[in-house]
PDB file of C-alpha atoms in Angstrom:
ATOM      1  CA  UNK A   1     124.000 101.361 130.243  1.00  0.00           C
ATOM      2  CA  UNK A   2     122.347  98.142 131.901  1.00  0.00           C
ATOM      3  CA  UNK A   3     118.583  97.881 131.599  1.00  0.00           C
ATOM      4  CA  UNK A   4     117.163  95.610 134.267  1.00  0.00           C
ATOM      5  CA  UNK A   5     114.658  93.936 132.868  1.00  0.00           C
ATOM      6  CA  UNK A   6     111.910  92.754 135.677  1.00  0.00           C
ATOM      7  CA  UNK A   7     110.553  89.559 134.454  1.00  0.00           C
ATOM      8  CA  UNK A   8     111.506  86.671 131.891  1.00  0.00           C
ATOM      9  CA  UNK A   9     108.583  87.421 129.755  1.00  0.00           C
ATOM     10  CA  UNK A  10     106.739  90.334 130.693  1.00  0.00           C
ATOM     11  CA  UNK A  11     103.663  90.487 129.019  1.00  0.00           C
ATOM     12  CA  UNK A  12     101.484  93.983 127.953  1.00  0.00           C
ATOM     13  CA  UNK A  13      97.730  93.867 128.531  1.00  0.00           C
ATOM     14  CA  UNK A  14      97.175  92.052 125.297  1.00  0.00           C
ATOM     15  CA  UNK A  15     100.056  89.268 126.193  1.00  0.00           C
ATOM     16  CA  UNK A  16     102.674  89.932 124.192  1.00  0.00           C
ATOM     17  CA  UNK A  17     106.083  88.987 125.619  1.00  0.00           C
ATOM     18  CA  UNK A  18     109.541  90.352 125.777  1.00  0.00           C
ATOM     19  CA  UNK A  19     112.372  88.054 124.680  1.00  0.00           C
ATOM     20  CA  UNK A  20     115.546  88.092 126.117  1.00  0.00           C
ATOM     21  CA  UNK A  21     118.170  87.473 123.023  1.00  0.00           C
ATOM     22  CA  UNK A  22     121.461  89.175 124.491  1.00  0.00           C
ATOM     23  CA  UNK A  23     123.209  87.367 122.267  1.00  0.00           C
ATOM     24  CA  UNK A  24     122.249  88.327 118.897  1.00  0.00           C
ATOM     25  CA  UNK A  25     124.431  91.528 118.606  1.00  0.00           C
ATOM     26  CA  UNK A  26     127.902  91.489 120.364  1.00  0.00           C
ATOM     27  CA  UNK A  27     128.283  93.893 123.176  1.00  0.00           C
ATOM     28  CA  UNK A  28     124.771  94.745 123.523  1.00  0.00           C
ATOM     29  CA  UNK A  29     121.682  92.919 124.936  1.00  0.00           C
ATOM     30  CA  UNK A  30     119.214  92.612 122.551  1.00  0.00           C
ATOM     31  CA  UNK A  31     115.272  92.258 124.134  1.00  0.00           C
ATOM     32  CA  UNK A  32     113.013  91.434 121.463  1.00  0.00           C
ATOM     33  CA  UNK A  33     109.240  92.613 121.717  1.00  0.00           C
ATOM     34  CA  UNK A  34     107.229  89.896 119.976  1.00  0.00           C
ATOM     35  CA  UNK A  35     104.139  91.933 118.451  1.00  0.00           C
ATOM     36  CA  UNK A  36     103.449  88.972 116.537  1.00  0.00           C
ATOM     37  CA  UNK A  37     101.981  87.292 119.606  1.00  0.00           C
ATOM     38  CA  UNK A  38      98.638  88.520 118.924  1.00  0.00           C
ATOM     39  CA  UNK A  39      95.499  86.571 118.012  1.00  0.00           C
ATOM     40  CA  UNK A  40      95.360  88.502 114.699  1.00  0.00           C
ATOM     41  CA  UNK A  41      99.960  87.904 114.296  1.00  0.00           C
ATOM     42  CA  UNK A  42      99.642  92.014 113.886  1.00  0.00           C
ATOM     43  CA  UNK A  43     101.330  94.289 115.672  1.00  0.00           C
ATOM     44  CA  UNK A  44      97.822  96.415 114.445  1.00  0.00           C
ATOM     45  CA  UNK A  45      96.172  94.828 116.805  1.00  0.00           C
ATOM     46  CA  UNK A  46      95.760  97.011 119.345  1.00  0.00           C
ATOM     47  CA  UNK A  47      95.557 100.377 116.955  1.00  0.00           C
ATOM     48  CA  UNK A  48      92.587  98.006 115.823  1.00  0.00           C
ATOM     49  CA  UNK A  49      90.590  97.648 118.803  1.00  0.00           C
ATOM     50  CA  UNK A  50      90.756 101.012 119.229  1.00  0.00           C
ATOM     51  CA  UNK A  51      89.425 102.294 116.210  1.00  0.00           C
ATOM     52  CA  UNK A  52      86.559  99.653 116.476  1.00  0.00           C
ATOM     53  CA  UNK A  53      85.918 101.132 120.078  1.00  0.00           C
ATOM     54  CA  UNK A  54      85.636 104.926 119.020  1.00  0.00           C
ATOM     55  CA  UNK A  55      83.737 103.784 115.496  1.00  0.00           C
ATOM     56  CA  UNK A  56      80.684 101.633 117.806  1.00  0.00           C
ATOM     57  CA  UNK A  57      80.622 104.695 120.394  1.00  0.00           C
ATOM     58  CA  UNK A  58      79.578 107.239 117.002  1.00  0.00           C
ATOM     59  CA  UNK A  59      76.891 104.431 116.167  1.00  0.00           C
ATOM     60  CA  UNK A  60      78.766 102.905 112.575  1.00  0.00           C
ATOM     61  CA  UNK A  61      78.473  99.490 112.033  1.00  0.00           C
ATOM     62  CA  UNK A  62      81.121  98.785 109.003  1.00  0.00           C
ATOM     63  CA  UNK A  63      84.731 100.150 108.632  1.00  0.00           C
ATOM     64  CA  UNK A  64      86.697 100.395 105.949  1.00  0.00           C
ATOM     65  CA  UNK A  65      90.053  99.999 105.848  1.00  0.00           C
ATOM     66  CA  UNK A  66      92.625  99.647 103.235  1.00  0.00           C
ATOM     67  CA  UNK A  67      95.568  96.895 104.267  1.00  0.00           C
ATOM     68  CA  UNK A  68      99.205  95.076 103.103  1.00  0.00           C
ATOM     69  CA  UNK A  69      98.060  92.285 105.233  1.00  0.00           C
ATOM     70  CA  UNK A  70      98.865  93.198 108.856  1.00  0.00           C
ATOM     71  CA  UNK A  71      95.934  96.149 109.529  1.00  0.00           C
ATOM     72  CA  UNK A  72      93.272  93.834 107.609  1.00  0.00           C
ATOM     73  CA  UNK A  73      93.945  90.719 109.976  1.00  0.00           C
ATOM     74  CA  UNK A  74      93.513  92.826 113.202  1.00  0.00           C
ATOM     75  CA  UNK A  75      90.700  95.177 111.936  1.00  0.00           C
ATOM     76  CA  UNK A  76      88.974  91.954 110.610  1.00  0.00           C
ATOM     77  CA  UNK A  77      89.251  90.008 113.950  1.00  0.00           C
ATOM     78  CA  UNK A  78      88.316  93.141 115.879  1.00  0.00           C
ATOM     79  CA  UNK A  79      85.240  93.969 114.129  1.00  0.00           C
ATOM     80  CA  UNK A  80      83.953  90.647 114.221  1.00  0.00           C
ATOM     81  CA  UNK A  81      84.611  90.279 118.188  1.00  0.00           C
ATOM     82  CA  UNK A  82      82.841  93.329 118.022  1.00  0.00           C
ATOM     83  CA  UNK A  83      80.188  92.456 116.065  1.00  0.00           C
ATOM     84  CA  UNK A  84      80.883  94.923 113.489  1.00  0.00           C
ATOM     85  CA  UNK A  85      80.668  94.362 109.534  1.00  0.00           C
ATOM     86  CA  UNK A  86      84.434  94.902 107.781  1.00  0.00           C
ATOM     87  CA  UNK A  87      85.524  95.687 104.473  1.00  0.00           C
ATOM     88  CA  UNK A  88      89.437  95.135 103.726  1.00  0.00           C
ATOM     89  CA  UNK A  89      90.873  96.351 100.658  1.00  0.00           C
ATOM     90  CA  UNK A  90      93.819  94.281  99.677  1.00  0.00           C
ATOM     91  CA  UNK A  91      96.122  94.734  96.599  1.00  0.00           C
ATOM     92  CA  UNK A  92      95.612  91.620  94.485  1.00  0.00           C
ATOM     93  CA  UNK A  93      98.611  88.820  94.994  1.00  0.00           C
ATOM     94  CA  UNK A  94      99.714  90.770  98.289  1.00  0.00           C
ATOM     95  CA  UNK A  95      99.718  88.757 101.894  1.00  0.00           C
ATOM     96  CA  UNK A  96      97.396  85.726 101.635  1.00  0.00           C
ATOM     97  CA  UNK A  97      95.301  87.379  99.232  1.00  0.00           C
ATOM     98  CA  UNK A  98      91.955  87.737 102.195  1.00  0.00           C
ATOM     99  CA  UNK A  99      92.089  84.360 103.160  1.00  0.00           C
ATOM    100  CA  UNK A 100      92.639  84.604 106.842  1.00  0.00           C
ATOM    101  CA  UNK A 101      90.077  88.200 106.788  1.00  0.00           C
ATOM    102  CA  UNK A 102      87.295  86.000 105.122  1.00  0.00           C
ATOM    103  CA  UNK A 103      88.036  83.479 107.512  1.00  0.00           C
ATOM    104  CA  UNK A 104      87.144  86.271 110.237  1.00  0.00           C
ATOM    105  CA  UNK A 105      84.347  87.652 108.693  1.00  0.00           C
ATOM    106  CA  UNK A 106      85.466  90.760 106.548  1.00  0.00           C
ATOM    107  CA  UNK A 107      84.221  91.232 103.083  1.00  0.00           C
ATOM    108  CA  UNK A 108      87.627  91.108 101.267  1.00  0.00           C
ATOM    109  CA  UNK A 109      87.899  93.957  97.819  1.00  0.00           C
ATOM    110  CA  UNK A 110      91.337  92.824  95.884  1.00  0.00           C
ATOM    111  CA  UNK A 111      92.605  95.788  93.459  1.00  0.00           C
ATOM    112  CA  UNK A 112      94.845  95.939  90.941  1.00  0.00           C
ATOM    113  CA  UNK A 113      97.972  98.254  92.390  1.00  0.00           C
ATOM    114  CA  UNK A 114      99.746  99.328  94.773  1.00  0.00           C
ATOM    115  CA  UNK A 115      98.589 100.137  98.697  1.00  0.00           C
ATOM    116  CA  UNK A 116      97.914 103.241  97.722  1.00  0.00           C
ATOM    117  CA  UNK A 117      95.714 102.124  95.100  1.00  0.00           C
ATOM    118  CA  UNK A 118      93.694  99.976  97.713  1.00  0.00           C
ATOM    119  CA  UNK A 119      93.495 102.815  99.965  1.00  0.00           C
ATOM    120  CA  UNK A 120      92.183 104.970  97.327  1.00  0.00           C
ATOM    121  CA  UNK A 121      89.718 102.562  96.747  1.00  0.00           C
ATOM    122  CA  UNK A 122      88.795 102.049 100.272  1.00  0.00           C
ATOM    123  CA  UNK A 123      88.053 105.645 101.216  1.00  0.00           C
ATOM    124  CA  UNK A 124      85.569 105.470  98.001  1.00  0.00           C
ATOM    125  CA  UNK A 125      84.112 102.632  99.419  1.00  0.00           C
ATOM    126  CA  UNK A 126      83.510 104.320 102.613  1.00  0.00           C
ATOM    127  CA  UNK A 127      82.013 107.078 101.110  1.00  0.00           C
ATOM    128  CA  UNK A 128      79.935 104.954  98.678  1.00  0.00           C
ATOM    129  CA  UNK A 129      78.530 102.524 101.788  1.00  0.00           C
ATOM    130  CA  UNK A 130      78.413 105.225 104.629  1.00  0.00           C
ATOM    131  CA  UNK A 131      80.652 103.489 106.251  1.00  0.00           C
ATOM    132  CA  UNK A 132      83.781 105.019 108.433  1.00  0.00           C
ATOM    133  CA  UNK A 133      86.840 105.163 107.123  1.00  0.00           C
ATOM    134  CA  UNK A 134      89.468 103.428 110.022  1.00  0.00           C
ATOM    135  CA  UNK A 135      92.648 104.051 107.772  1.00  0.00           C
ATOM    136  CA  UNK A 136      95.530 105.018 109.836  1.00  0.00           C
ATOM    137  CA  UNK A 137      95.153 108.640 108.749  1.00  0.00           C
ATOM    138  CA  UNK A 138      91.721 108.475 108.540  1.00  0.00           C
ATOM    139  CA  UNK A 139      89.011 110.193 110.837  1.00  0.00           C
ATOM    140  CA  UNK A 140      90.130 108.469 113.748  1.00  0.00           C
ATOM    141  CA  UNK A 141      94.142 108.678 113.414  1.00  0.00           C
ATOM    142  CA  UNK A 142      93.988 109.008 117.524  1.00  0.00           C
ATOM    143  CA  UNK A 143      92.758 105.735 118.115  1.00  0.00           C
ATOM    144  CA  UNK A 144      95.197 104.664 115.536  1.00  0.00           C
ATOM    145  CA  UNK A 145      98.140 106.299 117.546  1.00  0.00           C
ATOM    146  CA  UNK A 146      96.715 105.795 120.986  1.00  0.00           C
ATOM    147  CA  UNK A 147      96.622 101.854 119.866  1.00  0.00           C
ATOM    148  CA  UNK A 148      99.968 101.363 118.302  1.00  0.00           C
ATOM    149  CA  UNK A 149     101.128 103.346 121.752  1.00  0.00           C
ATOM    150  CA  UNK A 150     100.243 100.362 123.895  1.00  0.00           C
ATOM    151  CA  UNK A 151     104.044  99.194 123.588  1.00  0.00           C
ATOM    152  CA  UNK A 152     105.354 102.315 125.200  1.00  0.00           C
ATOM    153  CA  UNK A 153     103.434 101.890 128.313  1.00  0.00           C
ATOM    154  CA  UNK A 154     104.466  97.731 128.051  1.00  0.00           C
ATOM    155  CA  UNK A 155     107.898  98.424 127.537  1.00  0.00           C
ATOM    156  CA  UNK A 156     107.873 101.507 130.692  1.00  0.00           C
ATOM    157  CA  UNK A 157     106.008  98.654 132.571  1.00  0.00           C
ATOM    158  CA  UNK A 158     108.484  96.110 131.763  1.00  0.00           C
ATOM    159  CA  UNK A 159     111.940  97.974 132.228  1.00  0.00           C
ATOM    160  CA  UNK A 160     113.519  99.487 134.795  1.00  0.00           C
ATOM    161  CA  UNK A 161     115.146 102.197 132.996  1.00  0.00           C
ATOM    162  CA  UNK A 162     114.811 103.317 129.307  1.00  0.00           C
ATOM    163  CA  UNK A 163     116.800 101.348 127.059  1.00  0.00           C
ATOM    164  CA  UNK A 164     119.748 102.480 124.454  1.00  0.00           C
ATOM    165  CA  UNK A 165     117.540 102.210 121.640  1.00  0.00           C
ATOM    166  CA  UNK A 166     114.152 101.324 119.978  1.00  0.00           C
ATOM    167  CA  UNK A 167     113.989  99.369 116.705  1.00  0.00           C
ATOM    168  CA  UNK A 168     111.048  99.610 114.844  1.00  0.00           C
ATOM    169  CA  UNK A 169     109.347  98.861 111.354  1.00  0.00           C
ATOM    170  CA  UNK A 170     108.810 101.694 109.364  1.00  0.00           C
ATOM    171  CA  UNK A 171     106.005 101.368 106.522  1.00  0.00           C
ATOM    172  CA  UNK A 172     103.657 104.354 106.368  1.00  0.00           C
ATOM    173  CA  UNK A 173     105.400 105.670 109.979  1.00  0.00           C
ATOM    174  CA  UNK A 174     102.188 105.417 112.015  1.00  0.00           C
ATOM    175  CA  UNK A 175     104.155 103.149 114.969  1.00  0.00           C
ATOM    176  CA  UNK A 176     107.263 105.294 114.830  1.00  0.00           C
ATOM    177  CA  UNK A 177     104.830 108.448 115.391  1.00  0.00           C
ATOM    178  CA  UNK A 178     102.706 106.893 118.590  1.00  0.00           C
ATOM    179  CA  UNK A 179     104.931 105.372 120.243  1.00  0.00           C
ATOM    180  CA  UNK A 180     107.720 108.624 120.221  1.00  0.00           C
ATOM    181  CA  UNK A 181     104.455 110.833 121.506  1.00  0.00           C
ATOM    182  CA  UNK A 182     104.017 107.900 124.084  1.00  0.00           C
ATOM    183  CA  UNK A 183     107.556 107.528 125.106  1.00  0.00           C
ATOM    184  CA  UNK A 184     107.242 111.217 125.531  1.00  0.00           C
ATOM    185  CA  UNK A 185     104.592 111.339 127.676  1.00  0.00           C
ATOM    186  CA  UNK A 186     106.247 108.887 129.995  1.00  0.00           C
ATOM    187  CA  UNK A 187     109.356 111.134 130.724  1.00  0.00           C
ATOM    188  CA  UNK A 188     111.678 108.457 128.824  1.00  0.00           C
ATOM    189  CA  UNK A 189     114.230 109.560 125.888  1.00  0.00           C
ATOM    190  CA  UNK A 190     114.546 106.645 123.456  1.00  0.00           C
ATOM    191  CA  UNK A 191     116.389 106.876 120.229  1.00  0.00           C
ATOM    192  CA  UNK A 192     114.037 105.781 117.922  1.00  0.00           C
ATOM    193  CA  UNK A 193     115.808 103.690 114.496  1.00  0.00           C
ATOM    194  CA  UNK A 194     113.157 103.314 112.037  1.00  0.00           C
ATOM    195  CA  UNK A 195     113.679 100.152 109.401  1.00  0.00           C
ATOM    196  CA  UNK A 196     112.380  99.768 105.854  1.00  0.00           C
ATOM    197  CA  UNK A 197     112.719  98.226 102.702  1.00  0.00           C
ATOM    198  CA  UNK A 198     116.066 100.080 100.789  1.00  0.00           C
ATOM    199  CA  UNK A 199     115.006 101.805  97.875  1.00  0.00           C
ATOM    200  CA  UNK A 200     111.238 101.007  98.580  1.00  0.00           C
ATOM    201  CA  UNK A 201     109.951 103.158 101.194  1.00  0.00           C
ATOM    202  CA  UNK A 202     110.312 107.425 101.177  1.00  0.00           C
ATOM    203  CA  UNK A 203     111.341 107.380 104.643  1.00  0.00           C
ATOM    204  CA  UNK A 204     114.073 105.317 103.567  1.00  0.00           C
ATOM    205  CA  UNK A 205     115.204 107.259 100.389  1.00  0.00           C
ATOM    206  CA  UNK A 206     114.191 110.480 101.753  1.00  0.00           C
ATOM    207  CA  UNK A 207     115.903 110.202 105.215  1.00  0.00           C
ATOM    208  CA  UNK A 208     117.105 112.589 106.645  1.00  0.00           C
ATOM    209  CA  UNK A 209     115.101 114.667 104.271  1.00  0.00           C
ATOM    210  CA  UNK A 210     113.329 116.551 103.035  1.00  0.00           C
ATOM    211  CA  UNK A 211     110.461 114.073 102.735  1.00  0.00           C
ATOM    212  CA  UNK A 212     109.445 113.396  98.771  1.00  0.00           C
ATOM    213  CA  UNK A 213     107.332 110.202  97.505  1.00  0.00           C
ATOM    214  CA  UNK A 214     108.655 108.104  95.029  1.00  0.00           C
ATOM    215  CA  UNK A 215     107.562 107.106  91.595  1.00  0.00           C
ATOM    216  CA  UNK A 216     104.470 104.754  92.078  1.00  0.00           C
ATOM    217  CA  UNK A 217     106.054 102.712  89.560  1.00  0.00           C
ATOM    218  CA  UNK A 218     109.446 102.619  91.480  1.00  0.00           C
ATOM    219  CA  UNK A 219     109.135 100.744  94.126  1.00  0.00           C
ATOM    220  CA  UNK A 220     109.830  96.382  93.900  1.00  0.00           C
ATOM    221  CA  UNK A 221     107.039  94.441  95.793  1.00  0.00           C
ATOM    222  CA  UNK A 222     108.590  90.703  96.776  1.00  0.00           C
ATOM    223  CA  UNK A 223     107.346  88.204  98.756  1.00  0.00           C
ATOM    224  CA  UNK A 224     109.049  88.906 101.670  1.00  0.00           C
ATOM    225  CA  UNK A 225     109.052  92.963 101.330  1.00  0.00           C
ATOM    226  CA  UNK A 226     105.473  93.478 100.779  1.00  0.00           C
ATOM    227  CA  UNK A 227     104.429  95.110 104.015  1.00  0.00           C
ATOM    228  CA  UNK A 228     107.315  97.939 104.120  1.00  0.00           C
ATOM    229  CA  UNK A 229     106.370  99.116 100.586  1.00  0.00           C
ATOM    230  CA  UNK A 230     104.955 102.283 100.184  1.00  0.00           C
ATOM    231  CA  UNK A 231     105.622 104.905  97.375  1.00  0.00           C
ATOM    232  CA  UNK A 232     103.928 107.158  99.520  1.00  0.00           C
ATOM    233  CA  UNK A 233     103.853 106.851 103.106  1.00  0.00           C
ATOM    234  CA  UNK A 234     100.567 108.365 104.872  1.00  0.00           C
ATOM    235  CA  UNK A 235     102.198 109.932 107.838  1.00  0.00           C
ATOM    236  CA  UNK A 236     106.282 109.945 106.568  1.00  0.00           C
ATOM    237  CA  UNK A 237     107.087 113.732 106.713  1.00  0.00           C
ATOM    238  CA  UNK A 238     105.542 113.219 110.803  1.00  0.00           C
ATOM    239  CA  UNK A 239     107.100 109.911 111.390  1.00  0.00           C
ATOM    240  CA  UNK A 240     111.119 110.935 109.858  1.00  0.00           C
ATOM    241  CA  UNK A 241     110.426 114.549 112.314  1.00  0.00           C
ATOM    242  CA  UNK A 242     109.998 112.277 115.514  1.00  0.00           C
ATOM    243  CA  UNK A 243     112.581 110.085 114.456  1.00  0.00           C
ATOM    244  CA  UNK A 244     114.892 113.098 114.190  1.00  0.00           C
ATOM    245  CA  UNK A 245     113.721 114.281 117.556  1.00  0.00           C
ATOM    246  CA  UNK A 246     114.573 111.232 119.284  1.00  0.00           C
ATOM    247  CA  UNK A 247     117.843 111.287 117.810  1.00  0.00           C
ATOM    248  CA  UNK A 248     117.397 107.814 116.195  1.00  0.00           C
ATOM    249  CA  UNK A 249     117.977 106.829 112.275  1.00  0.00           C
ATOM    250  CA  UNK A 250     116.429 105.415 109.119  1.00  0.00           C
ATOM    251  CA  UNK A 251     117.572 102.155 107.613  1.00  0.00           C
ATOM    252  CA  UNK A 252     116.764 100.385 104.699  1.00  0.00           C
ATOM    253  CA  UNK A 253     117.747  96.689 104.240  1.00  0.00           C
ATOM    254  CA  UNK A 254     116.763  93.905 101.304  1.00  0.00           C
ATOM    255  CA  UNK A 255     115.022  90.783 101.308  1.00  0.00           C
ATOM    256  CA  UNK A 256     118.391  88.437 101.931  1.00  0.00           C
ATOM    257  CA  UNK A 257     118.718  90.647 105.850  1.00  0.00           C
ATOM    258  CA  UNK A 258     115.126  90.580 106.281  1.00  0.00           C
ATOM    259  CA  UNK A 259     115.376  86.466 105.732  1.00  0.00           C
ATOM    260  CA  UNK A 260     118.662  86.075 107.745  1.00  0.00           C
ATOM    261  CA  UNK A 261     116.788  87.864 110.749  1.00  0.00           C
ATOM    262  CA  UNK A 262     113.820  85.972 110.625  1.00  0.00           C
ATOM    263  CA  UNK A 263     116.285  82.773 110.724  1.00  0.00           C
ATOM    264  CA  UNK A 264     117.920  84.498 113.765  1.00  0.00           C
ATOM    265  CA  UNK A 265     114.396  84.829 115.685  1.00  0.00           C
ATOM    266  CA  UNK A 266     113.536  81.299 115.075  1.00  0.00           C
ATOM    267  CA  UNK A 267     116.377  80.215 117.221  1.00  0.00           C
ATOM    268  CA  UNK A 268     114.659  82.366 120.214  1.00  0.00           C
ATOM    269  CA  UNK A 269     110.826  81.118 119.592  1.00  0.00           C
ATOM    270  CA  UNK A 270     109.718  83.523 117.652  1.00  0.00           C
ATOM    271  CA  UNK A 271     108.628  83.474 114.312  1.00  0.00           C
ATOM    272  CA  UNK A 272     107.549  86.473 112.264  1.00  0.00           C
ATOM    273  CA  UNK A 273     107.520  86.991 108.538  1.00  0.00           C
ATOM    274  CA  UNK A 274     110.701  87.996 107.027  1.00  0.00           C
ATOM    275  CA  UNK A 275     109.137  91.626 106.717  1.00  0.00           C
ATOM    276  CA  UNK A 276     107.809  91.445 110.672  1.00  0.00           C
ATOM    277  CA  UNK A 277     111.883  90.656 111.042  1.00  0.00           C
ATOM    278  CA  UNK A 278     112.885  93.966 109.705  1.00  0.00           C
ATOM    279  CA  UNK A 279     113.527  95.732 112.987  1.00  0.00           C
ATOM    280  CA  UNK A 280     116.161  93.176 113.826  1.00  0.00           C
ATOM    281  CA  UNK A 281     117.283  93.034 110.574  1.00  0.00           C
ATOM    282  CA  UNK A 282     118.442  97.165 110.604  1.00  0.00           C
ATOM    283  CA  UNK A 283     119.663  96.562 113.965  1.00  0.00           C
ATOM    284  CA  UNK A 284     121.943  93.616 112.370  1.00  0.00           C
ATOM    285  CA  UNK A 285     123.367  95.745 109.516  1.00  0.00           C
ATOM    286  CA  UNK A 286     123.875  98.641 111.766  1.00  0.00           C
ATOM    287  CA  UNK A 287     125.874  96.421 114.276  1.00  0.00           C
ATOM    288  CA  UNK A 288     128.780  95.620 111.208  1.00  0.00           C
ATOM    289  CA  UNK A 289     129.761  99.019 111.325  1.00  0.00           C
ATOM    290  CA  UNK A 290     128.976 100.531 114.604  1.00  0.00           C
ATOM    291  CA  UNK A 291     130.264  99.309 117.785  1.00  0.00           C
ATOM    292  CA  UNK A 292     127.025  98.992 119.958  1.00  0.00           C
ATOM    293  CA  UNK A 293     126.396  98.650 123.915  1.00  0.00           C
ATOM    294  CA  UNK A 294     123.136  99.222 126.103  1.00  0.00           C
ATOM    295  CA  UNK A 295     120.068  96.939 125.664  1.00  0.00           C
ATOM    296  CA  UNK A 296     118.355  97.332 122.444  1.00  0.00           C
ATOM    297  CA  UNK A 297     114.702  96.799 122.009  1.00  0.00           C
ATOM    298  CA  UNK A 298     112.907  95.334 118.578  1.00  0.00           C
ATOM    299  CA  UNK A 299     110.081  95.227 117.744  1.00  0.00           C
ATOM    300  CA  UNK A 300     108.355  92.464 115.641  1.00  0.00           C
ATOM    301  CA  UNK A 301     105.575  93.442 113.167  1.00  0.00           C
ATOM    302  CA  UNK A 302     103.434  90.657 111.810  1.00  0.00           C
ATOM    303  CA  UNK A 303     103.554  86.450 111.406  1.00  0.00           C
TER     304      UNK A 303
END
């Protein structure tokens, strides 16, 4: 199936644009949707705003988030164009360590751990300060999803017909789950292929189930994996059940395919981290052993 796609570079209300990369995977076109393109380089951006939105209409003035990097730089940047206070938990040595959210104003908490340890820590925080807690499954986990749906409309906007498949970064499953309700909504049947860290994320081990956590002490942060890590993720058992539905998959790759992919992007102007890569990564290892047609979207996380 041919996807027409309507513009060069059409852009969602936030400006992100869609790259045409046909080339990347023989014998299917390959569009990638640069998420990375935001002021904040998160794909959280939106999911951000909208939290912000729904937390100034109930009268807070601070939330509290926990963050790998991507959520903190958009909640951080959205509070303060909000003029909202912030407070970020970040695992100690993970993204930048805060620099870029004290740059934008957020009060920056590093914890010893894990992201489960920060968001722990966060929701005590909240608690402790009065504050609301914006986690992704926190209070308002439908201005989360009705954020991180913002690509479903772009993409329905931006195509003329739905494409062969979605490819999308999997960490706690909070994109996966919005933008299958979204897709949904629209009338359009996507195949949804969900991409992690192997061996470090329980949608990745668990697929295609049951869903069960793994050890806290058995998952391997890296440099380039630290976003996709979860030994728990918030909203997995949800996230692998629309995955299912849409008749997509669960992939796990390592740190040399998330690299490659980045490598790949470069060559097409865009530049994510090696985790924002992962989408096209999966999409790569899946194309060695699976002859592939249609037009494939991915999705790029963070930069």
């Amino acid at each position: 199936m041919s996807v027409e796609l309507l513009s060069e570079a059409p852009v969602d209300a936030y400006g992100t644009p869609l790259i045409d990369a046909g080339e990347l995977v023989p014998g299917a076109r390959v569009l990638v949707k640069d998420e990375t393109r935001y002021a904040s380089g998160s794909h959280k951006e939106p999911a951000a705003r909208a939290v912000v939105r729904r937390a100034a209409a109930d009268g807070h003035r601070r939330v509290v988030i926990a963050t790998c990097g991507n959520y903190g730089r958009a909640m951080a940047m959205a509070t303060a164009a909000a003029g909202m206070a912030c407070t970020v938990v970040l695992p100690t040595g993970w993204s930048d360590g805060g620099a870029f959210m004290r740059a934008a104003g957020a009060d920056v908490h590093l914890v010893p751990g894990t992201y489960e340890d920060a968001v722990d820590e966060s929701r005590r925080l909240a608690r402790e300060e009065g504050s609301v807690d914006g986690n992704v499954d926190g209070p308002y986990v439908d201005a989360v999803l009705a954020g991180h749906g913002v690509v479903a409309h772009a993409l329905h906007r931006a195509l003329a017909e739905p494409p062969a498949a979605l490819w999308i970064p999997v960490g706690n499953g909070t994109t996966v789950i919005a933008v299958h309700r979204q897709l949904a909504a629209l009338g359009w049947s996507v195949p949804i292929h969900g991409v992690g860290s192997a061996a470090n994320n329980p949608l990745v081990t668990s697929w295609p189930g049951p869903y069960r956590m793994l050890p806290p002490d058995g998952v391997v942060t890296t440099d380039h994996n630290q976003p996709l890590v979860n030994w728990h993720a918030l909203q997995g058992p949800e996230a692998m059940a629309a995955i299912a539905d849409s008749g997509g998959f669960v992939h796990g790759v390592d740190d040399d395919q998330l690299c490659d992919a980045r490598a790949r992007l470069a060559r097409h102007g865009a530049h994510p981290t090696a985790a924002g890569a992962v989408a096209l990564a999966g999409l790569l290892q899946h194309a060695r052993t699976t002859a592939l047609d249609g037009t494939h979207v991915v999705l790029l996380s963070g930069r």
